[in-house]
Amino acid sequence: MLRFTTAGESHGQALVGVLEGIPAGLPLLAEHIDEQLKRRQQGYGRGRRMQIEQDAVELLSGVRAGETIGSPIAMLIRNRDWKNWQETMDPAPRPEDPKRKRAVTRVRPGHADLTGLLKYDRVDARDILERASARETTARVAIAAVCRRFLAEFGVRIGSHVVQLGDVSTTRPEPMPDDINAAADGSPLRTLDAEAEQRMIARIDAVKADGNTLGGIAEVVATGVCVGLGSHTAWDPKLDGRIGGNG
Amino acid sequence: MLRFTTAGESHGQALVGVLEGIPAGLPLLAEHIDEQLKRRQQGYGRGRRMQIEQDAVELLSGVRAGETIGSPIAMLIRNRDWKNWQETMDPAPRPEDPKRKRAVTRVRPGHADLTGLLKYDRVDARDILERASARETTARVAIAAVCRRFLAEFGVRIGSHVVQLGDVSTTRPEPMPDDINAAADGSPLRTLDAEAEQRMIARIDAVKADGNTLGGIAEVVATGVCVGLGSHTAWDPKLDGRIGGNG
Amino acid sequence: MLRFTTAGESHGQALVGVLEGIPAGLPLLAEHIDEQLKRRQQGYGRGRRMQIEQDAVELLSGVRAGETIGSPIAMLIRNRDWKNWQETMDPAPRPEDPKRKRAVTRVRPGHADLTGLLKYDRVDARDILERASARETTARVAIAAVCRRFLAEFGVRIGSHVVQLGDVSTTRPEPMPDDINAAADGSPLRTLDAEAEQRMIARIDAVKADGNTLGGIAEVVATGVCVGLGSHTAWDPKLDGRIGGNG
Amino acid sequence: MLRFTTAGESHGQALVGVLEGIPAGLPLLAEHIDEQLKRRQQGYGRGRRMQIEQDAVELLSGVRAGETIGSPIAMLIRNRDWKNWQETMDPAPRPEDPKRKRAVTRVRPGHADLTGLLKYDRVDARDILERASARETTARVAIAAVCRRFLAEFGVRIGSHVVQLGDVSTTRPEPMPDDINAAADGSPLRTLDAEAEQRMIARIDAVKADGNTLGGIAEVVATGVCVGLGSHTAWDPKLDGRIGGNG
């Protein structure tokens, strides 16, 4: 069975992902993963961070001579900005400077800051937000890239595109492009409707000026999937529940 | 940690639910569970089955003298219609009648019939639909009734109501009723908007005449919940993921 | 994946076992299970209980017309002595008799009584010992009987015999009998060394007269097993760890 | 709940351990872990490897300013010999040298080599033995060191000593030393019986000359443990099963 774990703070030394259960003998190169990490860093209206980081994976284990060997695949993705954050995020105590650097004491609405401070009994919200961060998804993208590589052996292909942003809906192209990701990656908003995209961008710029953000809906399409994933026999293996639970 | 399992076919002898991890010393009566089982059997436009069954739980284990004792709580809910289905659903083979009774060979769209037949390599879709059935939720309602009883000790109350059916949306009452379930149970559609309800009923009747069904949205409201359920620290303990995954 | 749960008190109404993950299409009769339940009730020096109970399984779900259908297999084994224990073990409160019947307040050394009372905050050790009882294994034997039936399809056969009791060791027969269980079941102590058995019986009688018991070692032999069960790749799938953990 | 994962090959770039569930606010320094890593590298008759490696942990995440913050603790322990093994163990393919370096094609009895080759369908047993290696325990010792640090907050102390090696048994000191580990670490075989130790060493030297090894028994003693770890209520939370299963 596949299982995975991630670790790492947003401005820590590195992000770590460990994936267990991939069979031996799968051809796997760092390039397969870096390609997906790069795709993650694109997009309109995203933070400055995306320009700083150019993520590259280091395969620490589980891969030898370009092939998996069955053991856990540990992946390290260094935070390039670490040198500027080491003082703030150092695991070792710094007695000469008892006050923590860059402490965050004003919690942000809509974030895990306040809940995290209460649950974990912290005073500096940085202890929470460093982990409750979009940067955490980097390790998951790396893990998913290995799974994607594995599924490709069986002809399974996964693509996604944005179908709604705020109140702007898209019209689906007819027929859908053969390679959805290739088509969507050509758009800064990853949508397949160029006309709607213009209105989306206008909406983003407008709410950004107000200091606000927008939600949306993305559609994920998997082709070549075999019949019978999930099961009706119990409450927890149902496929929609597993997808809804990210698990 | 809490964990639970359900078993039982829709027209089998009984449904079974096992709940583990409820602490000892919780006052618990069969009535607490039957009350929720009864609530489950109400509602406009539901099947004839609801009239046949009047569910009553038998507490087989884990409860003594009206209190939990810490061991697994096994619950049995008999299917009252079993006598009419025993021949069809008997676990023992019936060599004198090699053809199965009431075999289902026309799979229904939108159901697990076809996928289940392929995945489990069956020829009679009854082997699938008997488990992929709304009746399975009976055991989950029984399990949830125990959890509800447990949460009540901490002042946590959970209520739900229908906020959309097909294209009919509701207006939320202002303020919300103190006991949402009591208010919603008074409506055949479990909605708090009497005006919208009339339109929902008209829509149900119309699509039913076409041999169709409607989807909808229900809102679940929990009050008295402590801060910090779930966690931001990993991909799987996030609260929305756990709720989305029914787990 | 296979998973299972058991429930039920020693003098409660019934024992319950639920087994999930057995594929559809496995021929399975109640007799397959009852045969193993009967084997469980044999043996020299065991309690009077064994004579009272003659266990018989009721297959509540997951089996139809003599074949599994892929859904959870719920099994019920009634406690025949229930009528004599209903007052003591009734899940409902009995207000007319506030003191519990047959309360146990002298904890037994070497049992879970004391630890259980402290952990679960009970005053009557019956709340603990009813579950921490050899009778609980009945449900596990029923579950294992289904697994045994499944493994037989692949030519895997599992047998066991006692190789040591107290300080009495056995000599292994050379060669081992083809059907270890058939041979061992012929012995009241389930040993394959008739000479050692006489000394074991003498030892049991001696310690029993002192109000004591004896430990021992049983060997379980599985034949026809495929190569590669378990895995070296992580700490938890190792086969000896899984066997040692009963999991 | 605590959970952990390890990754890393014996001669790979590094070993990785990830521990999740340690509460925030625990004082934790790399020294706490290094001290246990050093203890792991002692002992009579162990391999040359122990002299090469002087393990030091890098805390990649989950710790800030000398305190845990609640997020996963990722630990990296580099293999100092990596420079000599990079060609052999490189994750990237080396097309110029299609034959793998240092391939192992003679499987060793008593090791995972043969089973692993068959299960994972490999031809070079190095793909197996690099993971099925005592070096894997390094990451587990690091993880356990954090748990040990955590338990120390509650006055729980864990010590161990060798009580048997081959056929040489020890006599327990009376009373046991207050700090068992401190006493045992003073012995090359980690036994508290100096006289037996001499005989153990003689036995090791003798079998080593024959190209053989010896098994033994170690006793682990935990003091300050609260009542009620584990539970009698189900088959899997029983404490002895969890210890036996390393889980």
mmCIF file of C-alpha atoms in Angstrom, chain D:
data_model
loop_
_atom_site.group_PDB
_atom_site.id
_atom_site.type_symbol
_atom_site.label_atom_id
_atom_site.label_comp_id
_atom_site.label_asym_id
_atom_site.label_seq_id
_atom_site.Cartn_x
_atom_site.Cartn_y
_atom_site.Cartn_z
ATOM 1 C CA MET D 1 -1.145 10.294 17.815
ATOM 2 C CA LEU D 2 2.512 9.599 17.241
ATOM 3 C CA ARG D 3 3.593 8.124 13.941
ATOM 4 C CA PHE D 4 6.953 7.846 12.286
ATOM 5 C CA THR D 5 8.630 6.875 9.057
ATOM 6 C CA THR D 6 12.193 6.083 8.144
ATOM 7 C CA ALA D 7 14.015 6.074 4.830
ATOM 8 C CA GLY D 8 17.530 5.636 3.594
ATOM 9 C CA GLU D 9 19.972 3.033 2.353
ATOM 10 C CA SER D 10 22.979 1.806 4.294
ATOM 11 C CA HIS D 11 25.461 3.328 1.841
ATOM 12 C CA GLY D 12 23.132 5.946 0.411
ATOM 13 C CA GLN D 13 23.554 9.646 0.867
ATOM 14 C CA ALA D 14 21.687 9.857 4.151
ATOM 15 C CA LEU D 15 19.178 8.312 6.513
ATOM 16 C CA VAL D 16 15.930 10.118 7.124
ATOM 17 C CA GLY D 17 13.480 9.888 10.001
ATOM 18 C CA VAL D 18 10.208 11.769 10.277
ATOM 19 C CA LEU D 19 8.298 11.856 13.554
ATOM 20 C CA GLU D 20 4.816 13.343 13.758
ATOM 21 C CA GLY D 21 2.651 14.097 16.760
ATOM 22 C CA ILE D 22 5.149 15.346 19.319
ATOM 23 C CA PRO D 23 3.434 18.298 21.064
ATOM 24 C CA ALA D 24 4.780 21.811 20.681
ATOM 25 C CA GLY D 25 6.923 23.273 23.426
ATOM 26 C CA LEU D 26 9.206 20.327 24.115
ATOM 27 C CA PRO D 27 12.802 21.469 24.626
ATOM 28 C CA LEU D 28 14.845 19.557 22.069
ATOM 29 C CA LEU D 29 18.441 19.900 20.960
ATOM 30 C CA ALA D 30 20.442 17.994 18.379
ATOM 31 C CA GLU D 31 22.639 16.910 21.288
ATOM 32 C CA HIS D 32 19.782 14.924 22.801
ATOM 33 C CA ILE D 33 19.672 12.848 19.658
ATOM 34 C CA ASP D 34 23.392 12.642 18.961
ATOM 35 C CA GLU D 35 23.958 11.232 22.424
ATOM 36 C CA GLN D 36 21.699 8.278 21.605
ATOM 37 C CA LEU D 37 23.213 7.872 18.131
ATOM 38 C CA LYS D 38 26.605 7.572 19.786
ATOM 39 C CA ARG D 39 25.344 4.927 22.208
ATOM 40 C CA ARG D 40 24.073 2.952 19.208
ATOM 41 C CA GLN D 41 27.576 2.783 17.734
ATOM 42 C CA GLN D 42 29.190 1.018 20.662
ATOM 43 C CA GLY D 43 29.532 -2.672 21.390
ATOM 44 C CA TYR D 44 31.851 -5.641 21.119
ATOM 45 C CA GLY D 45 32.193 -7.584 17.907
ATOM 46 C CA ARG D 46 30.287 -5.179 15.716
ATOM 47 C CA GLY D 47 31.241 -4.281 12.184
ATOM 48 C CA ARG D 48 33.962 -1.939 10.992
ATOM 49 C CA ARG D 49 31.225 0.438 9.901
ATOM 50 C CA MET D 50 30.810 1.657 13.444
ATOM 51 C CA GLN D 51 34.270 3.204 13.379
ATOM 52 C CA ILE D 52 33.643 5.002 10.094
ATOM 53 C CA GLU D 53 30.408 6.678 11.019
ATOM 54 C CA GLN D 54 30.085 9.196 13.811
ATOM 55 C CA ASP D 55 26.481 10.042 13.402
ATOM 56 C CA ALA D 56 25.188 13.563 13.849
ATOM 57 C CA VAL D 57 21.603 14.574 13.270
ATOM 58 C CA GLU D 58 20.426 17.601 11.305
ATOM 59 C CA LEU D 59 17.025 18.807 12.420
ATOM 60 C CA LEU D 60 15.362 19.844 9.177
ATOM 61 C CA SER D 61 11.958 20.770 10.541
ATOM 62 C CA GLY D 62 9.618 20.800 13.496
ATOM 63 C CA VAL D 63 12.091 22.409 15.895
ATOM 64 C CA ARG D 64 12.729 26.119 16.326
ATOM 65 C CA ALA D 65 14.890 27.944 18.851
ATOM 66 C CA GLY D 66 15.406 24.731 20.789
ATOM 67 C CA GLU D 67 11.713 23.834 21.072
ATOM 68 C CA THR D 68 9.354 21.660 19.096
ATOM 69 C CA ILE D 69 6.556 23.560 17.369
ATOM 70 C CA GLY D 70 4.110 20.718 16.750
ATOM 71 C CA SER D 71 4.888 20.097 13.091
ATOM 72 C CA PRO D 72 6.626 16.961 11.787
ATOM 73 C CA ILE D 73 10.221 16.576 12.957
ATOM 74 C CA ALA D 74 12.373 15.578 9.998
ATOM 75 C CA MET D 75 15.858 14.371 10.831
ATOM 76 C CA LEU D 76 18.739 13.811 8.454
ATOM 77 C CA ILE D 77 21.772 11.706 9.296
ATOM 78 C CA ARG D 78 24.365 11.767 6.555
ATOM 79 C CA ASN D 79 26.393 8.700 5.692
ATOM 80 C CA ARG D 80 29.969 9.918 5.999
ATOM 81 C CA ASP D 81 31.180 7.248 3.609
ATOM 82 C CA TRP D 82 28.917 8.541 0.824
ATOM 83 C CA LYS D 83 31.794 9.915 -1.247
ATOM 84 C CA ASN D 84 33.146 6.381 -1.616
ATOM 85 C CA TRP D 85 29.755 4.973 -2.545
ATOM 86 C CA GLN D 86 28.263 7.652 -4.746
ATOM 87 C CA GLU D 87 29.093 5.832 -7.961
ATOM 88 C CA THR D 88 27.558 2.626 -6.657
ATOM 89 C CA MET D 89 24.465 4.134 -5.131
ATOM 90 C CA ASP D 90 23.774 7.164 -7.300
ATOM 91 C CA PRO D 91 20.032 7.681 -7.887
ATOM 92 C CA ALA D 92 20.759 8.879 -11.421
ATOM 93 C CA PRO D 93 21.542 6.365 -14.157
ATOM 94 C CA ARG D 94 25.101 6.150 -15.411
ATOM 95 C CA PRO D 95 24.818 5.154 -19.051
ATOM 96 C CA GLU D 96 28.578 5.065 -19.567
ATOM 97 C CA ASP D 97 28.790 2.221 -17.090
ATOM 98 C CA PRO D 98 25.782 0.010 -17.609
ATOM 99 C CA LYS D 99 26.899 -2.645 -15.155
ATOM 100 C CA ARG D 100 26.241 -1.645 -11.628
ATOM 101 C CA LYS D 101 29.186 -1.270 -9.309
ATOM 102 C CA ARG D 102 29.621 -3.641 -6.401
ATOM 103 C CA ALA D 103 26.697 -5.805 -7.429
ATOM 104 C CA VAL D 104 25.887 -8.587 -4.964
ATOM 105 C CA THR D 105 24.738 -11.780 -6.606
ATOM 106 C CA ARG D 106 25.581 -14.311 -3.900
ATOM 107 C CA VAL D 107 22.769 -14.144 -1.411
ATOM 108 C CA ARG D 108 23.612 -14.551 2.258
ATOM 109 C CA PRO D 109 21.753 -17.086 4.393
ATOM 110 C CA GLY D 110 19.696 -15.597 7.218
ATOM 111 C CA HIS D 111 19.371 -12.265 5.436
ATOM 112 C CA ALA D 112 16.589 -10.705 3.394
ATOM 113 C CA ASP D 113 18.654 -10.999 0.205
ATOM 114 C CA LEU D 114 16.944 -13.927 -1.496
ATOM 115 C CA THR D 115 13.417 -13.152 -0.363
ATOM 116 C CA GLY D 116 13.862 -9.536 -1.307
ATOM 117 C CA LEU D 117 15.206 -10.347 -4.771
ATOM 118 C CA LEU D 118 12.180 -12.545 -5.430
ATOM 119 C CA LYS D 119 9.600 -10.212 -3.929
ATOM 120 C CA TYR D 120 10.924 -7.053 -5.554
ATOM 121 C CA ASP D 121 12.105 -8.732 -8.764
ATOM 122 C CA ARG D 122 15.692 -7.480 -8.638
ATOM 123 C CA VAL D 123 18.926 -9.039 -9.877
ATOM 124 C CA ASP D 124 21.438 -7.212 -7.655
ATOM 125 C CA ALA D 125 20.944 -8.085 -3.988
ATOM 126 C CA ARG D 126 22.466 -4.717 -3.107
ATOM 127 C CA ASP D 127 19.043 -3.258 -3.940
ATOM 128 C CA ILE D 128 17.744 -5.254 -0.984
ATOM 129 C CA LEU D 129 20.554 -5.364 1.541
ATOM 130 C CA GLU D 130 21.123 -1.639 1.445
ATOM 131 C CA ARG D 131 17.757 -1.233 3.153
ATOM 132 C CA ALA D 132 17.600 -4.515 5.057
ATOM 133 C CA SER D 133 20.529 -3.334 7.130
ATOM 134 C CA ALA D 134 21.286 -2.594 10.752
ATOM 135 C CA ARG D 135 22.100 0.908 9.595
ATOM 136 C CA GLU D 136 18.355 1.491 9.133
ATOM 137 C CA THR D 137 18.007 1.486 12.899
ATOM 138 C CA THR D 138 19.943 4.765 13.009
ATOM 139 C CA ALA D 139 16.848 6.704 11.965
ATOM 140 C CA ARG D 140 14.763 4.811 14.484
ATOM 141 C CA VAL D 141 17.231 5.578 17.260
ATOM 142 C CA ALA D 142 16.986 9.264 16.328
ATOM 143 C CA ILE D 143 13.191 9.094 16.451
ATOM 144 C CA ALA D 144 13.278 7.211 19.735
ATOM 145 C CA ALA D 145 15.642 9.813 21.182
ATOM 146 C CA VAL D 146 12.975 12.462 20.664
ATOM 147 C CA CYS D 147 10.368 10.211 22.284
ATOM 148 C CA ARG D 148 12.763 9.539 25.150
ATOM 149 C CA ARG D 149 13.186 13.282 25.582
ATOM 150 C CA PHE D 150 9.412 13.649 25.655
ATOM 151 C CA LEU D 151 8.889 10.845 28.162
ATOM 152 C CA ALA D 152 11.543 12.354 30.427
ATOM 153 C CA GLU D 153 9.141 15.259 31.017
ATOM 154 C CA PHE D 154 6.855 12.762 32.741
ATOM 155 C CA GLY D 155 9.600 10.998 34.694
ATOM 156 C CA VAL D 156 9.605 7.944 32.452
ATOM 157 C CA ARG D 157 13.045 6.422 32.040
ATOM 158 C CA ILE D 158 13.943 3.519 29.763
ATOM 159 C CA GLY D 159 17.008 1.336 30.131
ATOM 160 C CA SER D 160 18.140 -1.956 28.688
ATOM 161 C CA HIS D 161 20.731 -4.637 29.225
ATOM 162 C CA VAL D 162 21.688 -7.990 27.723
ATOM 163 C CA VAL D 163 20.465 -10.924 29.808
ATOM 164 C CA GLN D 164 21.501 -13.779 27.545
ATOM 165 C CA LEU D 165 23.913 -14.329 24.670
ATOM 166 C CA GLY D 166 23.993 -17.692 22.980
ATOM 167 C CA ASP D 167 23.753 -20.125 25.887
ATOM 168 C CA VAL D 168 25.314 -17.767 28.432
ATOM 169 C CA SER D 169 22.791 -16.361 30.891
ATOM 170 C CA THR D 170 23.402 -13.524 33.322
ATOM 171 C CA THR D 171 22.602 -13.070 36.988
ATOM 172 C CA ARG D 172 20.626 -9.923 37.689
ATOM 173 C CA PRO D 173 22.282 -7.495 40.108
ATOM 174 C CA GLU D 174 20.325 -7.017 43.308
ATOM 175 C CA PRO D 175 19.202 -4.244 43.506
ATOM 176 C CA MET D 176 19.157 -3.116 39.865
ATOM 177 C CA PRO D 177 21.234 0.028 39.241
ATOM 178 C CA ASP D 178 19.215 3.208 39.394
ATOM 179 C CA ASP D 179 20.379 4.182 35.904
ATOM 180 C CA ILE D 180 20.434 0.919 33.963
ATOM 181 C CA ASN D 181 21.717 2.439 30.743
ATOM 182 C CA ALA D 182 24.630 4.165 32.423
ATOM 183 C CA ALA D 183 25.640 0.871 34.007
ATOM 184 C CA ALA D 184 25.118 -1.200 30.856
ATOM 185 C CA ASP D 185 26.924 1.287 28.619
ATOM 186 C CA GLY D 186 30.035 0.674 30.678
ATOM 187 C CA SER D 187 30.123 -2.897 29.383
ATOM 188 C CA PRO D 188 31.144 -3.723 25.793
ATOM 189 C CA LEU D 189 28.264 -6.218 25.676
ATOM 190 C CA ARG D 190 25.819 -4.058 27.656
ATOM 191 C CA THR D 191 25.397 -6.656 30.359
ATOM 192 C CA LEU D 192 25.270 -6.036 34.107
ATOM 193 C CA ASP D 193 27.027 -9.316 34.938
ATOM 194 C CA ALA D 194 30.783 -8.875 34.530
ATOM 195 C CA GLU D 195 31.518 -12.538 35.065
ATOM 196 C CA ALA D 196 29.050 -13.698 32.404
ATOM 197 C CA GLU D 197 30.418 -11.058 30.090
ATOM 198 C CA GLN D 198 33.795 -12.773 30.020
ATOM 199 C CA ARG D 199 32.182 -16.025 28.947
ATOM 200 C CA MET D 200 30.056 -14.184 26.358
ATOM 201 C CA ILE D 201 33.149 -12.648 24.797
ATOM 202 C CA ALA D 202 34.795 -16.041 24.644
ATOM 203 C CA ARG D 203 31.719 -17.453 22.911
ATOM 204 C CA ILE D 204 31.593 -14.591 20.398
ATOM 205 C CA ASP D 205 35.252 -15.043 19.523
ATOM 206 C CA ALA D 206 34.738 -18.777 19.078
ATOM 207 C CA VAL D 207 31.732 -18.554 16.754
ATOM 208 C CA LYS D 208 33.260 -15.643 14.880
ATOM 209 C CA ALA D 209 36.205 -17.851 14.068
ATOM 210 C CA ASP D 210 33.692 -20.281 12.601
ATOM 211 C CA GLY D 211 32.090 -17.523 10.526
ATOM 212 C CA ASN D 212 28.973 -17.622 12.630
ATOM 213 C CA THR D 213 26.968 -15.302 14.870
ATOM 214 C CA LEU D 214 25.031 -15.586 18.150
ATOM 215 C CA GLY D 215 21.532 -14.604 19.160
ATOM 216 C CA GLY D 216 20.579 -13.322 22.552
ATOM 217 C CA ILE D 217 18.004 -11.700 24.786
ATOM 218 C CA ALA D 218 17.918 -8.085 25.912
ATOM 219 C CA GLU D 219 15.682 -6.802 28.669
ATOM 220 C CA VAL D 220 14.156 -3.346 28.419
ATOM 221 C CA VAL D 221 13.051 -1.739 31.657
ATOM 222 C CA ALA D 222 10.813 1.332 31.804
ATOM 223 C CA THR D 223 10.288 3.083 35.132
ATOM 224 C CA GLY D 224 7.819 5.812 36.008
ATOM 225 C CA VAL D 225 5.249 4.477 33.538
ATOM 226 C CA CYS D 226 1.621 5.343 34.259
ATOM 227 C CA VAL D 227 -0.977 2.615 34.749
ATOM 228 C CA GLY D 228 -3.132 1.632 31.822
ATOM 229 C CA LEU D 229 -1.016 1.766 28.676
ATOM 230 C CA GLY D 230 -2.602 -0.417 26.055
ATOM 231 C CA SER D 231 -6.079 -1.838 26.441
ATOM 232 C CA HIS D 232 -7.824 -5.164 26.877
ATOM 233 C CA THR D 233 -10.800 -4.048 24.807
ATOM 234 C CA ALA D 234 -9.656 -5.168 21.380
ATOM 235 C CA TRP D 235 -7.142 -7.436 19.748
ATOM 236 C CA ASP D 236 -4.725 -4.738 18.607
ATOM 237 C CA PRO D 237 -4.236 -2.195 21.432
ATOM 238 C CA LYS D 238 -2.945 -4.831 23.854
ATOM 239 C CA LEU D 239 0.410 -3.646 25.139
ATOM 240 C CA ASP D 240 2.356 -6.862 24.648
ATOM 241 C CA GLY D 241 1.113 -7.106 21.072
ATOM 242 C CA ARG D 242 2.180 -3.554 20.393
ATOM 243 C CA ILE D 243 5.622 -4.122 21.856
ATOM 244 C CA GLY D 244 5.959 -7.458 20.065
ATOM 245 C CA GLY D 245 5.021 -5.790 16.807
ATOM 246 C CA ASN D 246 7.436 -2.916 17.337
ATOM 247 C CA GLY D 247 4.428 -0.688 17.036
#
